[in-house]
């Protein structure tokens, strides 16, 4: 008898036809049991071949459950909220369509939630440079490039100085049941480079005494 899905991985995409396969391939190659997780792809009104790419990936996938949904309300928050609602895992994890998950990403996320009472976890987000890192690219702007590395020890995030990155964060479903979803007024909408929806979520978690930690093994 199959075990119930424990982790739902939500990937929100907008015109991500050229990126999605690499991201999803990193999930289908996880060391974590394929029976214990699902992948939920939310297409936020893409104008490219995203649907076709997803349909092909789903057709080719034999070991991991992958679901595709079209979210017509434009905005990353709408897409993330749709992903939460369409998912069934007790843990909801998010990864961007241009990211790759470390082979043990889900295994280590499961370990954190199984061994602690925290409500959310974030981990390292490391760059894959296609050329050597330029000398002028200061580490002081890493956060602007969604690079996060707080070292190799588990620790609480130090809000407001740091918090999990949207491309590597996981929540207990009870978070959304208690404090609600991402604010659709915030976050990227189409080509509009707005943000703040993740910060807003963690502020509300702070106000409700919901702790969240950094785990260096969730990469």
C-alpha atoms as a printed R data frame, in Angstrom:
    type eleno elety resid chain resno      x      y       z
1   ATOM     1    CA   UNK     A     1  0.000  0.000   0.000
2   ATOM     2    CA   UNK     A     2  1.369  3.414  -0.986
3   ATOM     3    CA   UNK     A     3  2.239  5.813   1.792
4   ATOM     4    CA   UNK     A     4  0.418  9.176   1.759
5   ATOM     5    CA   UNK     A     5  2.218 12.072   0.132
6   ATOM     6    CA   UNK     A     6  4.137 13.979   2.790
7   ATOM     7    CA   UNK     A     7  5.701 16.788   0.743
8   ATOM     8    CA   UNK     A     8  4.194 18.745  -2.112
9   ATOM     9    CA   UNK     A     9  6.713 20.680  -4.197
10  ATOM    10    CA   UNK     A    10  5.176 23.712  -5.890
11  ATOM    11    CA   UNK     A    11  6.845 25.216  -8.975
12  ATOM    12    CA   UNK     A    12  5.288 28.419 -10.268
13  ATOM    13    CA   UNK     A    13  6.271 29.388 -13.794
14  ATOM    14    CA   UNK     A    14  5.702 32.172 -16.288
15  ATOM    15    CA   UNK     A    15  7.120 31.558 -19.776
16  ATOM    16    CA   UNK     A    16  9.374 28.894 -18.291
17  ATOM    17    CA   UNK     A    17  9.392 26.418 -21.182
18  ATOM    18    CA   UNK     A    18 13.161 26.639 -21.485
19  ATOM    19    CA   UNK     A    19 13.811 26.247 -17.757
20  ATOM    20    CA   UNK     A    20 11.264 23.843 -16.327
21  ATOM    21    CA   UNK     A    21 12.745 20.526 -17.410
22  ATOM    22    CA   UNK     A    22 16.023 21.117 -15.564
23  ATOM    23    CA   UNK     A    23 14.156 22.029 -12.382
24  ATOM    24    CA   UNK     A    24 11.807 19.057 -12.563
25  ATOM    25    CA   UNK     A    25 14.625 16.667 -13.483
26  ATOM    26    CA   UNK     A    26 16.330 17.629 -10.219
27  ATOM    27    CA   UNK     A    27 13.156 16.588  -8.390
28  ATOM    28    CA   UNK     A    28 12.645 13.284 -10.170
29  ATOM    29    CA   UNK     A    29 16.267 12.436  -9.250
30  ATOM    30    CA   UNK     A    30 15.730 12.942  -5.502
31  ATOM    31    CA   UNK     A    31 17.011 10.389  -2.999
32  ATOM    32    CA   UNK     A    32 13.665 10.784  -1.196
33  ATOM    33    CA   UNK     A    33 11.068  8.102  -1.889
34  ATOM    34    CA   UNK     A    34  8.989  9.031  -4.942
35  ATOM    35    CA   UNK     A    35  5.903  7.705  -3.159
36  ATOM    36    CA   UNK     A    36  6.231 10.385  -0.481
37  ATOM    37    CA   UNK     A    37  6.117 13.525  -2.623
38  ATOM    38    CA   UNK     A    38  4.396 15.150  -5.575
39  ATOM    39    CA   UNK     A    39  5.286 18.007  -7.912
40  ATOM    40    CA   UNK     A    40  2.643 20.667  -8.583
41  ATOM    41    CA   UNK     A    41  3.374 22.949 -11.547
42  ATOM    42    CA   UNK     A    42  1.396 26.185 -11.730
43  ATOM    43    CA   UNK     A    43  1.470 27.875 -15.133
44  ATOM    44    CA   UNK     A    44  0.704 31.565 -14.604
45  ATOM    45    CA   UNK     A    45 -0.673 32.358 -18.067
46  ATOM    46    CA   UNK     A    46  2.517 31.623 -19.995
47  ATOM    47    CA   UNK     A    47  2.654 32.753 -23.623
48  ATOM    48    CA   UNK     A    48  5.284 30.219 -24.677
49  ATOM    49    CA   UNK     A    49  5.333 26.405 -24.885
50  ATOM    50    CA   UNK     A    50  5.135 25.871 -21.109
51  ATOM    51    CA   UNK     A    51  1.976 23.746 -21.236
52  ATOM    52    CA   UNK     A    52  3.381 21.556 -24.013
53  ATOM    53    CA   UNK     A    53  6.656 21.097 -22.133
54  ATOM    54    CA   UNK     A    54  4.788 20.145 -18.948
55  ATOM    55    CA   UNK     A    55  2.559 17.677 -20.752
56  ATOM    56    CA   UNK     A    56  5.625 15.996 -22.237
57  ATOM    57    CA   UNK     A    57  7.389 15.856 -18.863
58  ATOM    58    CA   UNK     A    58  4.298 14.329 -17.242
59  ATOM    59    CA   UNK     A    59  4.003 11.804 -20.075
60  ATOM    60    CA   UNK     A    60  7.648 10.796 -19.664
61  ATOM    61    CA   UNK     A    61  7.552 10.595 -15.861
62  ATOM    62    CA   UNK     A    62  6.916  7.115 -14.512
63  ATOM    63    CA   UNK     A    63  8.115  7.396 -10.927
64  ATOM    64    CA   UNK     A    64  7.050 10.822  -9.627
65  ATOM    65    CA   UNK     A    65  3.531 12.225  -9.542
66  ATOM    66    CA   UNK     A    66  3.490 15.550 -11.433
67  ATOM    67    CA   UNK     A    67  0.370 17.713 -11.713
68  ATOM    68    CA   UNK     A    68 -0.142 20.725 -14.001
69  ATOM    69    CA   UNK     A    69 -2.576 23.607 -13.486
70  ATOM    70    CA   UNK     A    70 -3.180 26.858 -15.337
71  ATOM    71    CA   UNK     A    71 -3.675 29.873 -13.042
72  ATOM    72    CA   UNK     A    72 -5.218 32.709 -15.036
73  ATOM    73    CA   UNK     A    73 -4.939 35.359 -12.318
74  ATOM    74    CA   UNK     A    74 -1.609 37.012 -13.021
75  ATOM    75    CA   UNK     A    75  0.851 37.168 -10.157
76  ATOM    76    CA   UNK     A    76  3.279 34.930  -8.297
77  ATOM    77    CA   UNK     A    77  1.168 35.091  -5.141
78  ATOM    78    CA   UNK     A    78 -1.905 33.876  -7.034
79  ATOM    79    CA   UNK     A    79  0.192 31.064  -8.493
80  ATOM    80    CA   UNK     A    80  1.671 30.056  -5.148
81  ATOM    81    CA   UNK     A    81 -1.738 30.102  -3.497
82  ATOM    82    CA   UNK     A    82 -3.161 27.913  -6.267
83  ATOM    83    CA   UNK     A    83 -0.280 25.515  -5.743
84  ATOM    84    CA   UNK     A    84 -1.019 25.274  -2.022
85  ATOM    85    CA   UNK     A    85 -4.700 24.613  -2.680
86  ATOM    86    CA   UNK     A    86 -4.042 21.963  -5.352
87  ATOM    87    CA   UNK     A    87 -1.430 20.141  -3.269
88  ATOM    88    CA   UNK     A    88 -2.078 17.424  -0.715
89  ATOM    89    CA   UNK     A    89  1.153 17.107   1.297
90  ATOM    90    CA   UNK     A    90  1.367 18.084   4.946
91  ATOM    91    CA   UNK     A    91  4.536 19.977   3.968
92  ATOM    92    CA   UNK     A    92  4.479 22.478   1.086
93  ATOM    93    CA   UNK     A    93  7.873 23.305  -0.420
94  ATOM    94    CA   UNK     A    94  8.640 25.894  -3.081
95  ATOM    95    CA   UNK     A    95 11.341 25.944  -5.736
96  ATOM    96    CA   UNK     A    96 11.697 28.329  -8.695
97  ATOM    97    CA   UNK     A    97 11.573 27.162 -12.290
98  ATOM    98    CA   UNK     A    98 15.201 28.224 -12.833
99  ATOM    99    CA   UNK     A    99 16.604 26.370  -9.807
100 ATOM   100    CA   UNK     A   100 17.947 22.870  -9.223
101 ATOM   101    CA   UNK     A   101 17.356 20.921  -6.034
102 ATOM   102    CA   UNK     A   102 20.229 19.077  -4.400
103 ATOM   103    CA   UNK     A   103 19.658 15.315  -4.533
104 ATOM   104    CA   UNK     A   104 18.903 15.192  -0.781
105 ATOM   105    CA   UNK     A   105 16.804 18.376  -0.675
106 ATOM   106    CA   UNK     A   106 13.498 16.689   0.139
107 ATOM   107    CA   UNK     A   107 15.070 14.089   2.411
108 ATOM   108    CA   UNK     A   108 16.596 16.849   4.523
109 ATOM   109    CA   UNK     A   109 13.407 18.922   4.534
110 ATOM   110    CA   UNK     A   110 11.551 15.880   5.862
111 ATOM   111    CA   UNK     A   111 14.201 15.378   8.567
112 ATOM   112    CA   UNK     A   112 13.843 18.961   9.793
113 ATOM   113    CA   UNK     A   113 10.073 18.768  10.165
114 ATOM   114    CA   UNK     A   114 10.164 15.255  11.635
115 ATOM   115    CA   UNK     A   115 12.748 16.158  14.269
116 ATOM   116    CA   UNK     A   116 11.592 19.655  15.260
117 ATOM   117    CA   UNK     A   117  8.389 21.588  15.859
118 ATOM   118    CA   UNK     A   118  9.270 24.475  13.526
119 ATOM   119    CA   UNK     A   119  6.666 25.783  11.117
120 ATOM   120    CA   UNK     A   120  8.969 26.583   8.188
121 ATOM   121    CA   UNK     A   121 12.486 25.979   6.969
122 ATOM   122    CA   UNK     A   122 14.785 27.605   4.446
123 ATOM   123    CA   UNK     A   123 18.216 26.577   3.277
124 ATOM   124    CA   UNK     A   124 21.186 27.463   1.146
125 ATOM   125    CA   UNK     A   125 20.673 28.920  -2.309
126 ATOM   126    CA   UNK     A   126 23.957 28.635  -4.167
127 ATOM   127    CA   UNK     A   127 24.793 30.113  -7.581
128 ATOM   128    CA   UNK     A   128 25.817 28.065 -10.577
129 ATOM   129    CA   UNK     A   129 28.089 30.445 -12.477
130 ATOM   130    CA   UNK     A   130 28.480 29.664 -16.157
131 ATOM   131    CA   UNK     A   131 31.755 31.613 -16.144
132 ATOM   132    CA   UNK     A   132 34.122 32.413 -13.240
133 ATOM   133    CA   UNK     A   133 32.572 34.841 -10.779
134 ATOM   134    CA   UNK     A   134 33.652 38.381 -11.767
135 ATOM   135    CA   UNK     A   135 35.936 40.127  -9.278
136 ATOM   136    CA   UNK     A   136 33.626 43.153  -9.231
137 ATOM   137    CA   UNK     A   137 30.602 41.069  -8.125
138 ATOM   138    CA   UNK     A   138 30.699 41.852  -4.417
139 ATOM   139    CA   UNK     A   139 29.348 39.312  -1.929
140 ATOM   140    CA   UNK     A   140 27.506 42.228  -0.350
141 ATOM   141    CA   UNK     A   141 24.849 42.046  -3.049
142 ATOM   142    CA   UNK     A   142 24.374 38.271  -2.902
143 ATOM   143    CA   UNK     A   143 20.900 38.638  -1.429
144 ATOM   144    CA   UNK     A   144 19.843 40.695  -4.459
145 ATOM   145    CA   UNK     A   145 20.843 37.728  -6.619
146 ATOM   146    CA   UNK     A   146 18.910 35.277  -4.408
147 ATOM   147    CA   UNK     A   147 22.131 33.788  -3.067
148 ATOM   148    CA   UNK     A   148 21.892 32.636   0.544
149 ATOM   149    CA   UNK     A   149 24.589 30.945   2.590
150 ATOM   150    CA   UNK     A   150 24.524 31.477   6.350
151 ATOM   151    CA   UNK     A   151 27.082 28.780   7.086
152 ATOM   152    CA   UNK     A   152 26.908 25.139   8.054
153 ATOM   153    CA   UNK     A   153 25.000 25.261  11.346
154 ATOM   154    CA   UNK     A   154 21.258 25.004  11.916
155 ATOM   155    CA   UNK     A   155 20.010 28.303  13.365
156 ATOM   156    CA   UNK     A   156 16.978 30.568  13.565
157 ATOM   157    CA   UNK     A   157 16.735 33.184  10.860
158 ATOM   158    CA   UNK     A   158 17.491 36.681  12.135
159 ATOM   159    CA   UNK     A   159 14.522 38.660  10.871
160 ATOM   160    CA   UNK     A   160 14.556 41.347   9.454
161 ATOM   161    CA   UNK     A   161 18.198 40.853   8.457
162 ATOM   162    CA   UNK     A   162 17.586 37.514   6.752
163 ATOM   163    CA   UNK     A   163 14.809 35.053   6.020
164 ATOM   164    CA   UNK     A   164 14.246 32.093   3.687
165 ATOM   165    CA   UNK     A   165 14.450 32.677  -0.064
166 ATOM   166    CA   UNK     A   166 11.339 32.023  -2.107
167 ATOM   167    CA   UNK     A   167 13.130 29.439  -4.226
168 ATOM   168    CA   UNK     A   168 14.012 27.304  -1.194
169 ATOM   169    CA   UNK     A   169 11.372 27.446   1.509
170 ATOM   170    CA   UNK     A   170  9.030 24.861   2.981
171 ATOM   171    CA   UNK     A   171  6.055 25.232   5.321
172 ATOM   172    CA   UNK     A   172  3.802 23.059   7.389
173 ATOM   173    CA   UNK     A   173  0.337 23.262   5.832
174 ATOM   174    CA   UNK     A   174 -0.972 24.459   9.186
175 ATOM   175    CA   UNK     A   175  0.766 27.808   8.561
176 ATOM   176    CA   UNK     A   176 -1.620 28.644   5.724
177 ATOM   177    CA   UNK     A   177 -4.595 27.262   7.608
178 ATOM   178    CA   UNK     A   178 -3.863 29.587  10.520
179 ATOM   179    CA   UNK     A   179 -2.563 32.828   8.985
180 ATOM   180    CA   UNK     A   180 -3.732 32.618   5.376
181 ATOM   181    CA   UNK     A   181 -2.032 32.636   2.012
182 ATOM   182    CA   UNK     A   182  0.402 34.876   0.130
183 ATOM   183    CA   UNK     A   183 -0.907 38.417  -0.465
184 ATOM   184    CA   UNK     A   184 -1.890 38.778  -4.163
185 ATOM   185    CA   UNK     A   185 -1.153 42.517  -3.963
186 ATOM   186    CA   UNK     A   186  2.524 41.639  -3.478
187 ATOM   187    CA   UNK     A   187  5.009 39.624  -5.496
188 ATOM   188    CA   UNK     A   188  5.984 39.456  -9.143
189 ATOM   189    CA   UNK     A   189  3.148 39.968 -11.600
190 ATOM   190    CA   UNK     A   190  4.047 39.060 -15.194
191 ATOM   191    CA   UNK     A   191  7.055 41.185 -16.143
192 ATOM   192    CA   UNK     A   192  6.553 43.583 -13.214
193 ATOM   193    CA   UNK     A   193  9.480 43.006 -10.863
194 ATOM   194    CA   UNK     A   194  7.648 43.612  -7.597
195 ATOM   195    CA   UNK     A   195  8.228 41.503  -4.504
196 ATOM   196    CA   UNK     A   196  7.549 41.415  -0.768
197 ATOM   197    CA   UNK     A   197  5.080 38.529  -0.568
198 ATOM   198    CA   UNK     A   198  7.569 36.251   1.163
199 ATOM   199    CA   UNK     A   199  8.584 38.950   3.667
200 ATOM   200    CA   UNK     A   200  4.912 39.564   4.422
201 ATOM   201    CA   UNK     A   201  4.374 35.859   5.111
202 ATOM   202    CA   UNK     A   202  7.297 35.673   7.525
203 ATOM   203    CA   UNK     A   203  6.189 38.890   9.280
204 ATOM   204    CA   UNK     A   204  2.791 37.302   9.890
205 ATOM   205    CA   UNK     A   205  4.504 34.161  11.143
206 ATOM   206    CA   UNK     A   206  6.556 36.280  13.567
207 ATOM   207    CA   UNK     A   207  3.379 37.940  14.838
208 ATOM   208    CA   UNK     A   208  1.840 34.512  15.442
209 ATOM   209    CA   UNK     A   209  4.925 33.082  17.182
210 ATOM   210    CA   UNK     A   210  5.539 30.593  14.383
211 ATOM   211    CA   UNK     A   211  9.264 29.865  14.291
212 ATOM   212    CA   UNK     A   212 11.264 29.105  11.158
213 ATOM   213    CA   UNK     A   213 14.869 28.042  10.845
214 ATOM   214    CA   UNK     A   214 17.831 27.872   8.487
215 ATOM   215    CA   UNK     A   215 18.999 24.371   7.617
216 ATOM   216    CA   UNK     A   216 22.279 24.263   5.660
217 ATOM   217    CA   UNK     A   217 21.596 20.745   4.357
218 ATOM   218    CA   UNK     A   218 18.491 21.872   2.445
219 ATOM   219    CA   UNK     A   219 20.269 23.108  -0.677
